[in-house]
XYZ file of N, CA, C and O in Angstrom:
736
model
N 30.433 0.959 -12.982
C 29.300 1.917 -12.822
C 29.223 2.159 -11.438
O 29.312 1.178 -10.535
N 29.012 3.442 -10.900
C 28.490 3.730 -9.491
C 27.287 4.409 -9.450
O 26.832 4.919 -10.534
N 26.700 4.635 -8.188
C 25.582 5.281 -7.991
C 25.621 6.709 -8.318
O 24.620 7.432 -8.472
N 26.766 7.390 -8.725
C 26.875 8.631 -8.780
C 26.748 9.012 -10.596
O 26.916 9.893 -10.944
N 27.079 7.791 -11.212
C 26.930 7.777 -12.565
C 26.177 6.741 -13.408
O 26.475 5.788 -13.755
N 24.681 6.942 -13.082
C 23.925 5.966 -13.647
C 23.818 6.007 -15.006
O 24.231 6.745 -15.667
N 23.178 4.909 -15.611
C 22.883 4.562 -17.080
C 21.987 5.630 -17.423
O 20.993 5.961 -16.544
N 21.982 6.143 -18.741
C 20.896 7.229 -18.984
C 19.597 6.518 -19.229
O 19.608 5.170 -19.689
N 18.548 7.153 -18.889
C 17.192 6.607 -19.167
C 16.848 6.813 -20.571
O 17.008 7.643 -21.241
N 16.148 5.713 -20.989
C 15.559 5.764 -22.552
C 14.368 6.479 -22.065
O 13.643 6.134 -21.063
N 13.777 7.167 -22.985
C 12.448 7.790 -22.957
C 11.299 6.799 -23.167
O 10.237 7.156 -22.908
N 11.699 5.768 -23.625
C 10.494 4.626 -23.851
C 10.938 3.365 -23.575
O 12.081 3.139 -23.362
N 10.113 2.574 -23.086
C 10.492 1.182 -22.724
C 10.779 1.110 -21.149
O 10.323 1.875 -20.390
N 11.387 -0.029 -20.568
C 11.561 -0.277 -19.408
C 12.731 0.396 -18.774
O 13.371 0.829 -19.587
N 12.381 0.465 -17.573
C 13.617 1.024 -16.681
C 14.483 -0.242 -16.095
O 13.691 -1.098 -15.424
N 15.759 -0.349 -16.252
C 16.338 -1.380 -15.505
C 17.821 -0.794 -15.380
O 18.621 -0.314 -16.243
N 18.062 -0.749 -13.858
C 19.444 -0.220 -13.628
C 20.022 -0.832 -12.335
O 19.222 -1.263 -11.588
N 21.316 -0.778 -12.436
C 22.163 -1.514 -11.101
C 22.565 -0.245 -10.294
O 23.204 0.769 -10.779
N 22.353 -0.453 -8.906
C 22.813 0.571 -8.094
C 23.465 0.092 -6.952
O 23.347 -1.080 -6.502
N 24.093 1.131 -6.255
C 25.110 0.714 -5.100
C 24.039 0.255 -4.033
O 23.210 1.057 -3.642
N 24.190 -0.678 -3.123
C 23.498 -1.180 -1.962
C 23.801 -0.344 -0.912
O 24.088 -0.691 0.180
N 23.274 1.059 -1.023
C 23.261 1.941 0.092
C 21.888 2.816 0.162
O 21.161 2.700 -0.674
N 21.791 3.361 1.217
C 20.765 4.497 1.316
C 20.772 5.491 0.067
O 19.825 5.679 -0.498
N 22.097 5.864 -0.260
C 22.318 6.713 -1.581
C 21.664 6.180 -2.852
O 20.888 6.705 -3.466
N 21.996 4.880 -2.736
C 21.495 3.857 -3.963
C 19.925 3.675 -4.012
O 19.507 3.911 -4.950
N 19.398 3.543 -2.877
C 18.077 3.541 -2.725
C 17.293 4.647 -3.048
O 16.224 4.725 -3.670
N 17.806 5.886 -2.508
C 17.310 7.097 -2.945
C 17.204 7.383 -4.344
O 16.359 7.974 -4.831
N 18.578 7.276 -5.182
C 18.654 7.228 -6.502
C 17.677 6.445 -7.288
O 16.981 6.803 -8.271
N 17.308 5.170 -6.559
C 16.409 4.470 -7.269
C 14.922 5.098 -7.267
O 14.289 5.119 -8.341
N 14.710 5.623 -6.224
C 13.421 6.406 -6.200
C 13.234 7.461 -7.144
O 12.234 7.691 -7.809
N 14.470 8.282 -7.373
C 14.398 9.473 -8.068
C 14.417 9.000 -9.526
O 13.775 9.651 -10.453
N 15.073 8.034 -9.733
C 14.922 7.570 -11.336
C 13.637 6.943 -11.642
O 13.115 7.274 -12.556
N 12.981 6.317 -10.738
C 11.706 5.761 -10.804
C 10.697 6.805 -10.935
O 9.853 6.817 -11.889
N 10.924 8.041 -10.240
C 10.059 9.159 -10.305
C 10.163 9.672 -11.744
O 9.144 9.990 -12.408
N 11.287 9.930 -12.346
C 11.470 10.567 -13.600
C 10.773 9.465 -14.687
O 10.166 10.055 -15.785
N 11.106 8.249 -14.643
C 10.521 7.325 -15.606
C 9.041 7.381 -15.559
O 8.275 7.226 -16.413
N 8.286 7.242 -14.287
C 7.067 7.405 -14.261
C 6.436 8.823 -14.890
O 5.305 8.818 -15.454
N 7.163 9.759 -14.626
C 6.706 11.094 -15.325
C 6.879 11.020 -16.893
O 6.005 11.372 -17.458
N 7.989 10.425 -17.262
C 8.039 10.234 -18.820
C 6.984 9.212 -19.341
O 6.732 9.445 -20.484
N 6.437 8.420 -18.626
C 5.373 7.644 -18.771
C 3.933 8.385 -18.587
O 2.966 7.549 -18.960
N 3.984 9.424 -18.143
C 2.704 10.183 -18.031
C 1.914 9.534 -16.861
O 0.467 9.520 -17.189
N 2.465 8.891 -15.882
C 1.755 8.282 -14.857
C 1.074 9.244 -14.085
O 1.370 10.603 -13.834
N -0.267 8.980 -13.606
C -1.128 9.874 -12.833
C -0.367 9.998 -11.434
O 0.403 9.255 -10.863
N -0.666 10.871 -10.667
C -0.167 11.296 -9.412
C -0.490 10.141 -8.383
O 0.412 9.583 -7.571
N -1.614 9.513 -8.304
C -1.919 8.323 -7.592
C -1.068 7.107 -7.724
O -0.478 6.393 -6.957
N -1.006 6.925 -9.103
C -0.154 5.599 -9.531
C 1.414 5.937 -9.136
O 1.984 5.157 -8.749
N 1.837 7.021 -9.466
C 3.197 7.526 -9.216
C 3.461 7.349 -7.594
O 4.328 6.938 -7.110
N 2.712 7.990 -6.750
C 2.825 7.861 -5.172
C 2.839 6.395 -4.708
O 3.808 6.232 -4.086
N 1.954 5.661 -5.247
C 1.833 4.234 -4.605
C 3.125 3.551 -5.254
O 3.814 2.739 -4.584
N 3.523 3.613 -6.586
C 4.543 2.921 -7.202
C 5.889 3.457 -6.437
O 6.804 2.769 -6.409
N 6.104 4.711 -6.227
C 7.292 5.343 -5.467
C 7.603 4.734 -4.375
O 8.540 4.575 -3.827
N 6.373 4.861 -3.553
C 6.428 4.238 -1.955
C 7.042 2.790 -2.154
O 7.664 2.251 -1.448
N 6.434 1.813 -3.061
C 6.834 0.361 -3.409
C 8.224 0.491 -3.660
O 9.151 -0.332 -3.164
N 8.838 1.288 -4.584
C 10.116 1.286 -5.012
C 10.959 1.701 -3.778
O 12.005 0.927 -3.488
N 10.492 2.653 -3.129
C 11.251 2.957 -1.759
C 11.344 1.967 -0.811
O 12.546 1.536 -0.253
N 10.278 1.219 -0.743
C 10.538 0.124 0.376
C 11.254 -1.127 -0.113
O 12.072 -1.587 0.670
N 10.974 -1.457 -1.350
C 11.835 -2.591 -1.840
C 13.223 -2.381 -2.019
O 14.284 -3.128 -1.696
N 13.769 -1.070 -2.451
C 15.056 -0.746 -2.677
C 15.810 -0.674 -1.269
O 17.026 -0.884 -1.224
N 15.027 -0.027 -0.351
C 15.403 -0.004 1.024
C 15.923 -1.259 1.631
O 16.924 -1.424 2.220
N 15.066 -2.103 1.414
C 15.164 -3.583 1.797
C 16.266 -4.162 1.235
O 17.292 -4.778 1.838
N 16.344 -3.944 -0.188
C 17.822 -4.492 -0.786
C 18.969 -3.960 -0.287
O 19.886 -4.503 -0.305
N 18.976 -2.493 0.062
C 20.217 -1.997 0.395
C 20.559 -2.459 1.969
O 21.747 -2.777 2.304
N 19.521 -2.583 2.913
C 19.625 -2.976 4.128
C 20.012 -4.367 4.439
O 20.885 -4.941 4.915
N 19.058 -5.253 3.840
C 18.963 -6.747 4.042
C 19.692 -7.650 3.007
O 19.959 -8.648 3.293
N 19.628 -6.868 1.684
C 20.338 -7.769 0.627
C 21.842 -7.291 0.235
O 22.330 -7.710 -0.770
N 22.339 -6.550 1.089
C 23.672 -5.966 0.878
C 24.698 -7.022 0.918
O 24.914 -7.860 1.883
N 25.440 -7.096 -0.063
C 26.784 -7.983 -0.062
C 27.942 -6.961 -0.577
O 27.723 -6.374 -1.693
N 28.988 -6.932 0.241
C 30.022 -5.834 -0.321
C 30.615 -6.287 -1.655
O 30.731 -7.428 -2.118
N 30.437 -5.168 -2.438
C 30.940 -5.394 -3.895
C 30.032 -5.753 -4.771
O 30.091 -5.847 -6.043
N 28.760 -6.002 -4.450
C 27.775 -6.327 -5.317
C 26.444 -5.153 -5.203
O 26.307 -4.769 -4.150
N 25.896 -5.118 -6.502
C 24.904 -3.982 -6.515
C 23.476 -4.735 -6.389
O 23.402 -5.872 -6.764
N 22.635 -4.017 -6.326
C 21.128 -4.342 -6.513
C 20.638 -3.873 -7.805
O 21.210 -2.892 -8.362
N 19.559 -4.444 -8.279
C 18.937 -3.905 -9.712
C 17.661 -3.478 -9.583
O 16.803 -4.356 -8.795
N 17.105 -2.420 -10.126
C 15.749 -2.150 -9.987
C 15.185 -2.079 -11.420
O 15.844 -1.625 -12.362
N 14.006 -2.602 -11.504
C 13.422 -2.935 -12.898
C 12.037 -2.461 -12.733
O 11.404 -2.840 -11.905
N 11.523 -1.453 -13.765
C 10.160 -1.129 -13.730
C 9.652 -1.277 -15.344
O 10.455 -1.030 -16.254
N 8.571 -1.861 -15.346
C 8.162 -2.232 -16.880
C 6.398 -2.479 -16.762
O 6.030 -2.739 -15.718
N 6.001 -2.190 -17.913
C 4.613 -2.409 -18.026
C 4.526 -3.669 -18.595
O 5.043 -4.109 -19.522
N 3.266 -4.425 -18.047
C 2.817 -5.695 -18.427
C 1.560 -5.808 -18.861
O 0.862 -4.946 -18.427
N 1.165 -6.913 -19.303
C -0.461 -7.197 -19.385
C -1.008 -6.037 -20.316
O -1.971 -5.380 -20.033
N -0.430 -5.758 -21.601
C -0.721 -4.838 -22.426
C -0.981 -3.448 -21.755
O -1.775 -2.750 -22.078
N -0.126 -3.258 -20.948
C -0.023 -1.814 -20.277
C -0.885 -1.632 -19.138
O -1.235 -0.690 -18.704
N -1.587 -2.690 -18.504
C -2.480 -2.627 -17.625
C -1.899 -2.721 -16.250
O -2.598 -2.687 -15.291
N -0.415 -3.290 -16.034
C 0.063 -3.663 -14.830
C 1.478 -2.936 -14.886
O 2.159 -3.154 -15.776
N 1.828 -2.367 -13.822
C 2.977 -1.808 -13.548
C 3.841 -2.867 -12.771
O 3.329 -3.067 -11.691
N 4.850 -3.443 -13.141
C 5.800 -4.329 -12.361
C 7.028 -3.792 -11.881
O 7.679 -3.134 -12.697
N 7.188 -3.830 -10.553
C 8.435 -3.345 -9.846
C 9.327 -4.481 -9.502
O 8.714 -5.372 -8.679
N 10.420 -4.664 -9.936
C 11.295 -5.871 -9.494
C 12.450 -4.962 -8.724
O 13.278 -4.207 -9.455
N 12.992 -5.765 -7.761
C 14.249 -5.487 -7.075
C 14.990 -6.645 -6.735
O 14.462 -7.531 -6.140
N 16.179 -6.694 -7.506
C 16.967 -8.095 -7.491
C 18.230 -7.739 -6.637
O 18.801 -6.761 -6.867
N 18.462 -8.521 -5.574
C 19.710 -8.475 -4.900
C 20.593 -9.799 -4.875
O 20.112 -10.743 -5.341
N 21.492 -9.777 -4.159
C 22.473 -11.164 -4.117
C 22.459 -11.818 -2.656
O 23.443 -12.329 -2.287
N 21.274 -11.625 -1.981
C 20.909 -12.554 -0.811
C 19.963 -13.527 -0.942
O 18.894 -13.211 -0.281
N 20.049 -14.313 -1.771
C 18.832 -15.334 -1.878
C 18.507 -16.073 -0.529
O 17.458 -16.616 -0.366
N 19.394 -16.136 0.311
C 19.204 -16.639 1.844
C 18.365 -15.835 2.553
O 17.774 -16.339 3.511
N 17.922 -14.713 2.037
C 17.182 -13.787 2.877
C 15.801 -13.446 2.162
O 15.467 -12.283 1.654
N 14.837 -14.550 1.878
C 13.750 -14.468 1.332
C 12.637 -13.638 2.311
O 12.664 -14.320 3.484
N 11.654 -13.084 1.892
C 10.646 -12.605 2.876
C 9.835 -13.836 3.300
O 9.525 -14.490 2.329
N 9.264 -13.694 4.440
C 8.485 -14.828 4.861
C 7.025 -14.363 5.026
O 6.658 -13.173 5.458
N 6.270 -15.360 4.806
C 4.817 -15.142 5.025
C 4.221 -15.910 6.229
O 5.002 -16.894 6.499
N 3.452 -15.550 6.929
C 2.691 -14.278 6.857
C 3.430 -13.176 7.414
O 4.294 -13.258 8.188
N 3.292 -11.798 7.096
C 3.813 -10.807 7.506
C 3.169 -10.402 8.860
O 1.937 -10.612 8.964
N 3.922 -10.122 9.745
C 3.704 -9.869 10.989
C 4.096 -8.347 11.359
O 5.180 -8.025 11.070
N 2.963 -7.591 11.913
C 3.226 -6.226 12.546
C 4.379 -6.286 13.465
O 4.169 -6.984 14.452
N 5.228 -5.224 13.354
C 6.376 -5.511 14.615
C 5.678 -4.679 15.804
O 4.653 -4.025 15.562
N 6.353 -4.949 16.942
C 5.837 -4.113 18.075
C 5.660 -2.682 17.875
O 6.667 -2.081 17.167
N 4.873 -1.984 18.393
C 4.728 -0.540 18.292
C 5.940 0.207 18.480
O 6.171 1.428 17.979
N 6.703 -0.231 19.386
C 7.881 0.602 19.852
C 9.083 0.446 18.799
O 10.233 1.154 18.915
N 9.076 -0.378 17.796
C 10.076 -0.731 16.788
C 9.952 0.324 15.746
O 8.920 0.711 15.233
N 11.023 0.846 15.371
C 11.047 1.978 14.181
C 11.123 1.361 12.904
O 11.030 2.109 12.037
N 11.328 0.145 12.680
C 11.428 -0.450 11.257
C 10.567 -1.829 11.301
O 10.039 -2.134 12.282
N 10.654 -2.378 10.269
C 9.866 -3.760 10.123
C 8.592 -3.740 9.352
O 7.911 -4.475 9.262
N 8.157 -2.393 8.905
C 7.057 -2.493 8.131
C 6.763 -2.173 6.686
O 6.055 -2.107 5.919
N 7.961 -2.410 6.106
C 8.370 -2.048 4.644
C 7.440 -2.981 3.752
O 6.638 -2.667 2.873
N 7.443 -4.255 4.074
C 6.519 -5.219 3.369
C 5.180 -5.058 3.642
O 4.236 -5.411 2.719
N 4.921 -4.659 4.903
C 3.416 -4.407 4.912
C 2.815 -3.332 4.290
O 1.873 -3.289 3.644
N 3.722 -2.254 4.072
C 3.323 -1.140 3.162
C 3.260 -1.692 1.798
O 2.397 -1.215 0.986
N 4.196 -2.420 1.154
C 4.062 -3.031 -0.118
C 2.856 -3.768 -0.319
O 2.043 -3.702 -1.319
N 2.599 -4.668 0.734
C 1.452 -5.359 0.676
C 0.217 -4.449 0.651
O -0.919 -5.020 0.040
N 0.113 -3.589 1.393
C -1.178 -2.477 1.431
C -1.189 -2.002 0.047
O -2.477 -1.601 -0.493
N -0.206 -1.552 -0.719
C -0.145 -0.810 -1.872
C -0.246 -1.424 -3.104
O -1.074 -1.175 -4.289
N 0.377 -2.616 -3.123
C 0.380 -3.505 -4.478
C -0.794 -4.429 -4.509
O -1.359 -4.901 -3.523
N -1.100 -4.787 -5.609
C -2.064 -5.835 -5.852
C -1.829 -7.226 -5.677
O -2.298 -8.081 -5.332
N -0.459 -7.496 -6.028
C 0.283 -8.648 -5.934
C 1.866 -8.444 -5.547
O 2.272 -7.501 -5.852
N 2.322 -9.129 -4.674
C 3.780 -9.068 -4.556
C 4.220 -10.583 -4.237
O 3.674 -11.414 -3.937
N 5.584 -10.626 -4.550
C 6.256 -11.929 -4.001
C 7.754 -11.897 -4.166
O 8.188 -10.906 -4.531
N 8.241 -12.985 -3.942
C 9.776 -13.097 -4.011
C 10.235 -14.408 -4.861
O 9.368 -15.406 -4.497
N 11.165 -14.517 -5.666
C 11.766 -15.598 -6.304
C 13.027 -15.730 -6.475
O 13.798 -14.623 -6.229
N 13.653 -16.811 -6.055
C 14.993 -17.048 -6.409
C 15.421 -17.087 -7.918
O 14.761 -17.636 -8.501
N 16.534 -16.513 -8.171
C 17.127 -16.742 -9.415
C 18.507 -17.686 -9.409
O 18.778 -18.301 -8.480
N 19.291 -17.422 -10.546
C 20.581 -18.269 -10.390
C 21.270 -17.622 -9.187
O 21.295 -16.542 -8.812
N 21.912 -18.593 -8.556
C 22.606 -18.224 -7.311
C 23.596 -17.168 -7.468
O 24.396 -17.264 -8.514
N 23.586 -16.105 -6.800
C 22.820 -16.012 -5.262
C 21.948 -15.101 -5.268
O 21.531 -14.316 -4.505
N 21.154 -15.026 -6.355
C 20.294 -13.907 -6.828
C 18.658 -14.222 -6.147
O 18.137 -15.423 -6.268
N 17.966 -13.106 -5.632
C 16.624 -13.174 -5.389
C 15.929 -11.938 -5.874
O 16.803 -10.731 -6.033
N 14.677 -12.001 -6.320
C 13.822 -10.853 -6.740
C 12.822 -10.610 -5.932
O 12.003 -11.734 -5.867
N 12.542 -9.499 -5.493
C 11.185 -9.142 -4.647
C 10.544 -8.338 -5.695
O 11.080 -7.456 -6.119
N 9.288 -8.688 -6.119
C 8.549 -7.955 -7.148
C 7.159 -7.521 -6.490
O 6.624 -8.057 -5.522
N 6.531 -6.510 -6.993
C 5.132 -6.112 -6.698
C 4.580 -5.572 -8.045
O 5.273 -4.938 -9.013
N 3.320 -5.800 -8.173
C 2.621 -5.480 -9.317
C 1.446 -4.352 -8.768
O 0.595 -4.878 -7.893
N 1.308 -3.409 -9.598
C 0.015 -2.472 -9.257
C -0.710 -2.470 -10.705
O -0.256 -2.244 -11.719
N -2.048 -2.773 -10.253
C -3.086 -2.819 -11.606
C -3.223 -1.358 -11.945
O -3.581 -0.509 -10.975
N -2.980 -0.948 -12.992
C -3.294 0.326 -13.453
C -4.768 0.758 -13.970
O -5.480 -0.267 -14.402
N -5.268 2.002 -13.443
C -6.734 2.293 -13.796
C -6.761 2.485 -15.356
O -5.928 2.826 -15.987
N -8.123 2.148 -15.805
C -8.060 2.254 -17.331
C -8.099 3.974 -17.481
O -8.185 4.631 -16.741
N -7.629 4.142 -18.645
C -7.609 5.739 -19.095
C -9.031 6.282 -18.884
O -10.088 5.803 -19.083
N -8.952 7.621 -18.801
C -10.350 8.398 -18.631
C -11.150 8.269 -19.802
O -10.546 8.695 -21.057
N -12.262 7.795 -19.781
C -13.295 7.835 -20.977
C -12.906 6.837 -21.792
O -13.341 6.777 -23.013
N -12.042 5.745 -21.546
C -11.940 4.672 -22.468
C -11.793 3.299 -21.732
O -11.818 3.268 -20.593
N -12.243 2.374 -22.401
C -12.435 0.872 -22.039
C -11.000 0.592 -21.520
O -10.144 1.009 -21.624
N -10.973 -0.430 -20.456
C -9.669 -0.943 -19.863
C -8.800 -1.268 -20.905
O -7.397 -1.475 -20.679
N -9.321 -1.643 -22.017
C -8.154 -2.275 -23.059
C -7.518 -1.291 -23.821
O -6.705 -1.214 -24.804
N -7.944 0.205 -23.731
C -7.545 1.347 -24.562
C -6.300 1.820 -24.102
O -5.712 1.544 -22.954
N -5.677 2.433 -24.844
C -4.367 3.062 -24.674
C -3.142 2.126 -24.778
O -3.138 0.825 -24.508
N -2.050 2.791 -25.115
C -0.769 1.975 -25.124
C 0.108 1.666 -23.827
O 0.310 0.773 -23.572
N -0.089 2.719 -22.664
C 0.543 2.579 -21.503
C -0.012 2.326 -20.396
O 0.271 1.778 -19.451
N -1.342 2.644 -20.541
C -2.136 2.355 -19.190
C -1.907 3.439 -18.193
O -2.636 3.132 -17.038
N -1.097 4.291 -18.187
C -0.467 5.114 -16.905
C -1.214 6.432 -16.978
O -1.496 6.973 -15.963
N -1.824 6.864 -18.186
C -2.445 8.045 -18.169
C -3.919 7.996 -17.980
O -4.382 7.069 -18.473
N -4.453 9.051 -17.130
C -5.931 8.965 -16.737
C -6.376 10.284 -17.119
O -5.896 11.227 -16.030
N -6.946 10.511 -18.055
C -7.527 12.096 -18.363
C -6.346 12.928 -18.996
O -5.208 12.387 -19.131
N -6.708 14.084 -19.263
C -5.714 14.890 -19.681
C -5.318 16.133 -18.905
O -4.586 16.908 -19.149
N -6.211 16.189 -17.654
C -5.844 17.368 -16.699
C -4.638 16.987 -15.638
O -4.978 16.373 -14.736
N -3.411 17.520 -16.156
C -2.319 17.075 -15.322
C -1.369 18.069 -15.452
O -1.291 18.902 -16.432
N -0.483 18.225 -14.408
C 0.378 19.433 -14.316
C 1.411 19.041 -15.322
O 1.742 17.930 -15.775
N 2.284 20.065 -15.627
C 3.216 19.938 -16.618
C 4.428 19.028 -16.113
O 4.854 18.176 -16.881
N 4.898 19.107 -14.782
C 5.887 18.332 -14.221
C 5.437 17.648 -12.828
O 5.768 18.247 -11.879
N 4.513 16.741 -12.931
C 3.971 16.686 -11.599
C 4.757 15.721 -10.409
O 4.355 15.811 -9.313
N 5.587 15.153 -11.043
C 6.647 14.332 -10.134
C 8.109 14.903 -10.227
O 8.877 13.896 -10.544
N 8.548 15.941 -9.819
C 9.812 16.290 -9.925
C 10.726 15.693 -8.914
O 10.081 15.561 -7.741
N 11.854 15.211 -9.405
C 12.691 14.479 -8.374
C 13.429 15.486 -7.447
O 13.578 16.596 -8.027
N 13.394 15.267 -6.253
C 14.136 16.138 -5.338
C 15.585 16.196 -5.527
O 16.280 15.176 -6.064
N 16.169 17.283 -5.490
C 17.705 17.300 -5.725
C 18.406 16.491 -4.845
O 18.023 16.381 -3.661
N 19.566 15.880 -5.200
C 20.505 15.224 -4.318
C 21.153 16.281 -3.567
O 21.766 17.275 -3.915
N 21.361 15.861 -2.339
C 22.234 16.706 -1.484
C 23.671 16.750 -1.747
O 24.058 15.839 -2.382
N 24.591 17.745 -1.330
C 25.852 17.845 -1.796
C 26.585 16.603 -1.070
O 26.295 16.186 0.033
N 27.474 15.973 -1.739
C 28.280 14.934 -1.308
C 28.929 15.135 0.113
O 29.428 16.190 0.373
N 28.475 14.484 1.120
C 29.152 14.501 2.499
C 28.275 15.223 3.359
O 28.572 15.483 4.446
N 27.266 15.801 2.854
C 26.289 16.634 3.794
C 24.966 16.037 3.841
O 24.532 15.515 2.982
N 24.349 16.193 5.195
C 22.973 15.576 5.217
C 22.018 16.354 4.534
O 22.236 17.590 4.225
N 20.984 15.735 4.068
C 19.774 16.206 3.296
C 19.073 17.238 4.276
O 18.784 16.710 5.373
N 18.762 18.384 3.957
C 18.111 19.270 4.876
C 16.654 18.639 5.230
O 15.983 17.806 4.354
N 16.254 18.834 6.400
C 14.932 18.198 6.817
C 13.898 19.367 6.753
O 14.017 20.644 6.928
N 12.525 18.923 6.276
C 11.545 19.733 6.167
C 11.644 20.511 4.780
O 11.040 21.401 4.440
């Protein structure tokens, strides 16, 4: 499998897919996550935060977790009776675990803020090593209770109210192969 022919998405259940450790793979991960969240009827606020977390974690996997010939894995699932959205990104660089405490990079640096963004958006996050040479960086977002229902109501925990657009999270189109994505 390569990042141009992903596994088809199931309309229900978890999303789990292996992707090429590149910018294109990280971008595709975000687009697939957007579609999965739309299929789960995620609210705009939940989707925006989750997609930013996916973008940061998959970018880190593509940049810092890259090993030639090995892919990274994105997994999205609902846990805690649908009250928590868990984002997991697994790569094959267990030797590069995120370190705490997180420190703000100098103002003139253009990178180094990804995990600070994850820390600000997620309710919890961390990193775990798996069977060698794997590591998983995960983040959890607590979901708001459904509009007009107690926090234990609803099966997915992603829908809040009924006033939502028909397709609130369309994935942007992929640029043609070999050409830069248009700016603006």
